Short mmCIF file of C-alpha atoms and ligand atoms in Angstrom, two decimals:
data_model
loop_
_atom_site.label_atom_id
_atom_site.label_comp_id
_atom_site.label_asym_id
_atom_site.label_seq_id
_atom_site.Cartn_x
_atom_site.Cartn_y
_atom_site.Cartn_z
CA MET G 1 -28.22 4.68 -7.27
CA ASN G 2 -25.73 2.88 -9.78
CA THR G 3 -22.01 2.74 -8.53
CA LEU G 4 -19.13 1.88 -10.60
CA VAL G 5 -16.09 1.11 -8.44
CA LEU G 6 -12.75 0.80 -10.16
CA VAL G 7 -10.21 -0.66 -8.97
CA PHE G 8 -6.68 0.06 -9.58
CA HIS G 9 -3.88 -2.15 -7.94
CA PRO G 10 -0.89 -3.22 -9.69
CA SER G 11 0.00 -6.22 -7.46
CA MET G 12 -3.86 -7.10 -6.02
CA VAL G 13 -1.93 -10.08 -3.95
CA ASN G 14 0.44 -8.47 -2.30
CA SER G 15 -2.43 -5.90 -1.07
CA GLN G 16 -4.59 -6.08 1.84
CA VAL G 17 -6.16 -2.81 1.95
CA ASN G 18 -7.60 -2.65 -1.53
CA ARG G 19 -8.24 -6.46 -1.34
CA ALA G 20 -10.19 -6.05 1.58
CA LEU G 21 -12.10 -2.64 0.33
CA ALA G 22 -12.76 -4.12 -3.20
CA GLU G 23 -14.02 -7.76 -1.88
CA LYS G 24 -16.65 -5.55 0.43
CA ALA G 25 -17.67 -3.56 -2.51
CA GLU G 26 -17.96 -6.89 -4.76
CA SER G 27 -19.96 -8.35 -1.36
CA LEU G 28 -22.88 -5.30 -1.49
CA GLY G 29 -24.02 -6.23 -5.36
CA GLY G 30 -27.65 -4.77 -6.56
CA ASP G 31 -26.31 -1.61 -7.72
CA VAL G 32 -22.61 -1.66 -7.34
CA VAL G 33 -20.32 -2.75 -9.80
CA VAL G 34 -17.09 -3.30 -9.46
CA ARG G 35 -14.07 -3.54 -12.22
CA ARG G 36 -10.67 -4.69 -11.84
CA LEU G 37 -8.81 -2.82 -14.66
CA TYR G 38 -5.32 -4.60 -13.66
CA ASP G 39 -6.98 -7.92 -13.97
CA LEU G 40 -8.90 -6.36 -17.25
CA TYR G 41 -5.81 -5.19 -18.67
CA PRO G 42 -2.98 -6.84 -18.03
CA ASP G 43 -1.41 -5.30 -21.24
CA PHE G 44 -2.57 -2.09 -20.33
CA ARG G 45 -4.62 -2.06 -23.65
CA ILE G 46 -7.82 -0.74 -22.65
CA ASP G 47 -11.29 -1.78 -24.05
CA VAL G 48 -12.17 2.01 -23.91
CA THR G 49 -15.84 1.08 -25.65
CA ALA G 50 -16.65 -1.02 -22.93
CA GLU G 51 -14.90 1.36 -20.33
CA GLN G 52 -17.29 4.26 -21.98
CA GLN G 53 -19.94 1.89 -21.54
CA ALA G 54 -19.49 0.91 -18.19
CA ALA G 55 -18.92 4.60 -17.03
CA GLU G 56 -22.38 6.12 -19.04
CA THR G 57 -24.68 3.32 -16.79
CA ALA G 58 -23.22 4.67 -13.48
CA ASP G 59 -24.59 7.55 -11.47
CA ARG G 60 -21.18 7.22 -9.68
CA ILE G 61 -18.02 6.32 -10.19
CA VAL G 62 -15.22 5.16 -7.49
CA LEU G 63 -11.83 5.66 -8.75
CA GLN G 64 -10.07 3.33 -5.86
CA PHE G 65 -6.23 2.75 -5.37
CA PRO G 66 -3.28 3.09 -3.91
CA VAL G 67 -1.24 6.06 -3.64
CA TYR G 68 2.32 5.73 -5.49
CA TRP G 69 4.58 8.15 -5.52
CA PHE G 70 2.03 10.86 -4.55
CA SER G 71 0.21 10.07 -7.63
CA CYS G 72 -1.97 7.33 -8.62
CA PRO G 73 -0.53 3.95 -10.41
CA PRO G 74 -0.29 3.97 -13.87
CA LEU G 75 -3.04 2.30 -15.07
CA LEU G 76 -5.69 4.95 -13.87
CA LYS G 77 -3.66 7.42 -15.33
CA LYS G 78 -4.01 5.61 -18.68
CA TRP G 79 -7.76 4.78 -18.24
CA GLU G 80 -8.45 8.87 -18.18
CA ASP G 81 -6.01 9.41 -21.40
CA ASP G 82 -7.94 6.86 -23.28
CA VAL G 83 -11.44 6.41 -21.88
CA LEU G 84 -12.27 10.71 -21.30
CA THR G 85 -12.32 11.45 -24.60
CA TYR G 86 -13.26 14.62 -26.59
CA GLY G 87 -16.81 14.83 -27.57
CA TRP G 88 -17.22 12.30 -24.85
CA ALA G 89 -15.77 13.34 -21.87
CA TYR G 90 -15.19 16.75 -22.59
CA GLY G 91 -15.67 19.38 -25.59
CA SER G 92 -19.13 20.85 -26.52
CA THR G 93 -20.67 17.96 -27.24
CA GLY G 94 -18.60 15.68 -24.20
CA LYS G 95 -21.49 15.29 -21.82
CA ALA G 96 -20.91 11.69 -20.53
CA LEU G 97 -20.24 12.40 -17.48
CA GLU G 98 -22.48 15.27 -16.69
CA GLY G 99 -23.93 15.58 -13.57
CA LYS G 100 -21.87 11.73 -12.28
CA GLU G 101 -20.54 11.70 -9.14
CA LEU G 102 -17.17 11.09 -8.88
CA LEU G 103 -15.63 9.33 -5.88
CA VAL G 104 -11.76 8.76 -5.00
CA ALA G 105 -11.00 6.03 -2.48
CA ALA G 106 -7.03 6.17 -2.06
CA SER G 107 -5.26 4.17 0.25
CA LEU G 108 -1.82 6.30 1.60
CA GLY G 109 0.83 4.11 3.31
CA ALA G 110 1.75 6.79 5.43
CA ASP G 111 -0.19 8.86 7.64
CA ALA G 112 1.87 12.22 8.18
CA TYR G 113 -0.10 14.06 5.70
CA GLY G 114 -0.55 18.25 6.20
CA ARG G 115 1.15 21.59 7.21
CA GLU G 116 4.14 20.51 9.87
CA GLN G 117 3.53 16.76 8.88
CA GLU G 118 6.83 15.24 7.03
CA TYR G 119 4.82 15.18 3.57
CA THR G 120 3.04 18.79 3.80
CA TYR G 121 0.20 18.58 2.09
CA THR G 122 -3.29 17.38 2.92
CA VAL G 123 -4.53 14.22 0.88
CA THR G 124 -7.31 16.35 -0.10
CA GLU G 125 -4.12 18.54 -2.11
CA LEU G 126 -2.58 15.38 -3.43
CA LEU G 127 -6.02 13.76 -4.72
CA ARG G 128 -6.42 17.71 -6.31
CA PRO G 129 -5.93 16.74 -10.44
CA PHE G 130 -8.59 14.17 -10.06
CA GLN G 131 -10.96 17.19 -8.64
CA ALA G 132 -9.91 18.91 -11.51
CA MET G 133 -10.70 16.27 -13.82
CA ALA G 134 -14.33 15.93 -12.21
CA ASN G 135 -14.72 19.88 -12.76
CA TYR G 136 -13.48 19.56 -16.56
CA CYS G 137 -16.03 17.19 -16.93
CA SER G 138 -18.63 18.53 -14.96
CA MET G 139 -18.72 15.94 -12.11
CA THR G 140 -19.22 16.05 -8.72
CA TYR G 141 -16.22 15.60 -7.09
CA LEU G 142 -17.39 14.14 -3.43
CA GLU G 143 -15.49 14.26 -0.49
CA PRO G 144 -12.52 11.44 -1.03
CA PHE G 145 -12.47 8.06 1.18
CA ALA G 146 -9.09 8.12 2.05
CA THR G 147 -7.03 5.20 3.84
CA VAL G 148 -4.18 6.93 5.61
CA GLY G 149 -1.12 4.49 7.27
CA ALA G 150 -2.50 1.71 5.26
CA MET G 151 0.91 0.08 5.68
CA SER G 152 0.81 -0.10 9.47
CA ILE G 153 -3.12 -0.53 10.07
CA SER G 154 -4.14 -3.34 12.43
CA ASP G 155 -6.83 -5.68 11.75
CA GLU G 156 -9.56 -3.77 13.91
CA ALA G 157 -8.66 -0.66 12.18
CA LEU G 158 -8.88 -2.19 8.49
CA ALA G 159 -12.42 -4.55 9.53
CA GLN G 160 -14.09 -0.26 10.45
CA ARG G 161 -12.14 0.71 7.25
CA VAL G 162 -13.99 -2.06 5.54
CA GLU G 163 -17.54 -1.70 7.47
CA GLU G 164 -17.79 2.40 6.52
CA TYR G 165 -16.53 1.84 2.66
CA GLY G 166 -19.70 -0.39 2.78
CA LYS G 167 -21.43 1.93 4.13
CA VAL G 168 -20.34 4.80 2.10
CA LEU G 169 -20.56 2.82 -1.01
CA THR G 170 -24.61 2.04 -0.39
CA SER G 171 -25.27 5.77 0.62
CA GLU G 172 -27.46 7.78 -1.66
CA LYS G 173 -26.02 10.80 -0.16
CA LEU G 174 -22.45 11.59 0.45
CA PRO G 175 -20.90 15.50 1.11
CA LEU G 176 -19.46 17.16 -1.33
CA LEU G 177 -15.94 18.66 -1.77
CA ASP G 178 -16.03 22.52 -2.54
CA ARG G 179 -13.87 23.25 -5.27
CA LEU G 180 -11.59 24.77 -3.06
CA GLY G 181 -12.47 22.82 -0.04
C1 FMN O 201 5.09 2.18 -5.21
C2 FMN O 201 5.15 2.32 -4.47
C3 FMN O 201 5.04 3.37 -3.92
C4 FMN O 201 3.98 4.01 -3.10
N1 FMN O 201 4.11 5.82 -2.67
C5 FMN O 201 3.57 6.18 -1.53
C6 FMN O 201 3.26 7.50 -1.20
O1 FMN O 201 3.34 8.18 -1.91
N2 FMN O 201 2.74 7.73 -0.05
C7 FMN O 201 2.10 6.80 0.83
O2 FMN O 201 1.31 7.20 1.43
N3 FMN O 201 2.27 5.72 0.55
C8 FMN O 201 3.29 5.65 0.20
N4 FMN O 201 2.36 3.49 -0.40
C9 FMN O 201 2.82 2.78 -0.16
C10 FMN O 201 0.75 2.58 -0.51
O3 FMN O 201 0.23 3.64 -0.56
C11 FMN O 201 0.46 1.51 0.56
O4 FMN O 201 1.32 0.69 0.61
C12 FMN O 201 -0.92 0.59 0.23
O5 FMN O 201 -2.12 2.22 0.40
C13 FMN O 201 -1.54 -0.04 1.29
O6 FMN O 201 -2.31 -0.48 0.18
P1 FMN O 201 -2.85 -2.20 -0.24
O7 FMN O 201 -2.64 -3.11 1.14
O8 FMN O 201 -3.51 -2.31 -0.73
O9 FMN O 201 -1.32 -2.31 -1.23
C14 FMN O 201 3.68 3.32 -2.20
C15 FMN O 201 3.92 1.85 -2.24
C16 FMN O 201 4.09 1.66 -3.21
C17 FMN O 201 5.12 -0.11 -3.63
#
């Protein structure tokens, strides 16, 4: 399974969680290719052809990012706006992503997600725009790999998360998330 991991972190030098996860992904090699988008496009001028080619070769696309303001960092939004073009990602001839898997690997500083909790909404709900995007592009949306409590994670918990990420990225079969799940 060719896996493309797209890492979107605006300040990797200050990152703990995403840096460790990205380094794990990079250490896997083989069928796992990692692209650090903020390094590639510090000026936000995305090479659309290069990104579309990278996506075309993948069976599974992983969007890895820290959640900022209950959403994604701006370069990921721009990647969607620029790369997921009509006639390529959607529209009657836009079949480039059809059948590919989409895995969101997001870290959240807080952990109080869900009903009766401070942030009210579940992580699954906050990530719905990505699920809707996957549906729209006829992709298969996988259960997100969410790391909550990322701002206060212990070294042991992070090490465990990193191992789990390695297993997820090399697993042929991952759980799907139902459209209303
Ligand atoms: C501008 C900004 C906005 C943030 N917004 C949220 C948020 O909405 N929800 C949350 O749980 N954490 C939020 N955080 C915390 C980050 O999600 C957290 O620091 C990050 O996931 C940790 O990963 P890292 O070590 O790779 O940076 C925010 C952090 C910053 C800098």
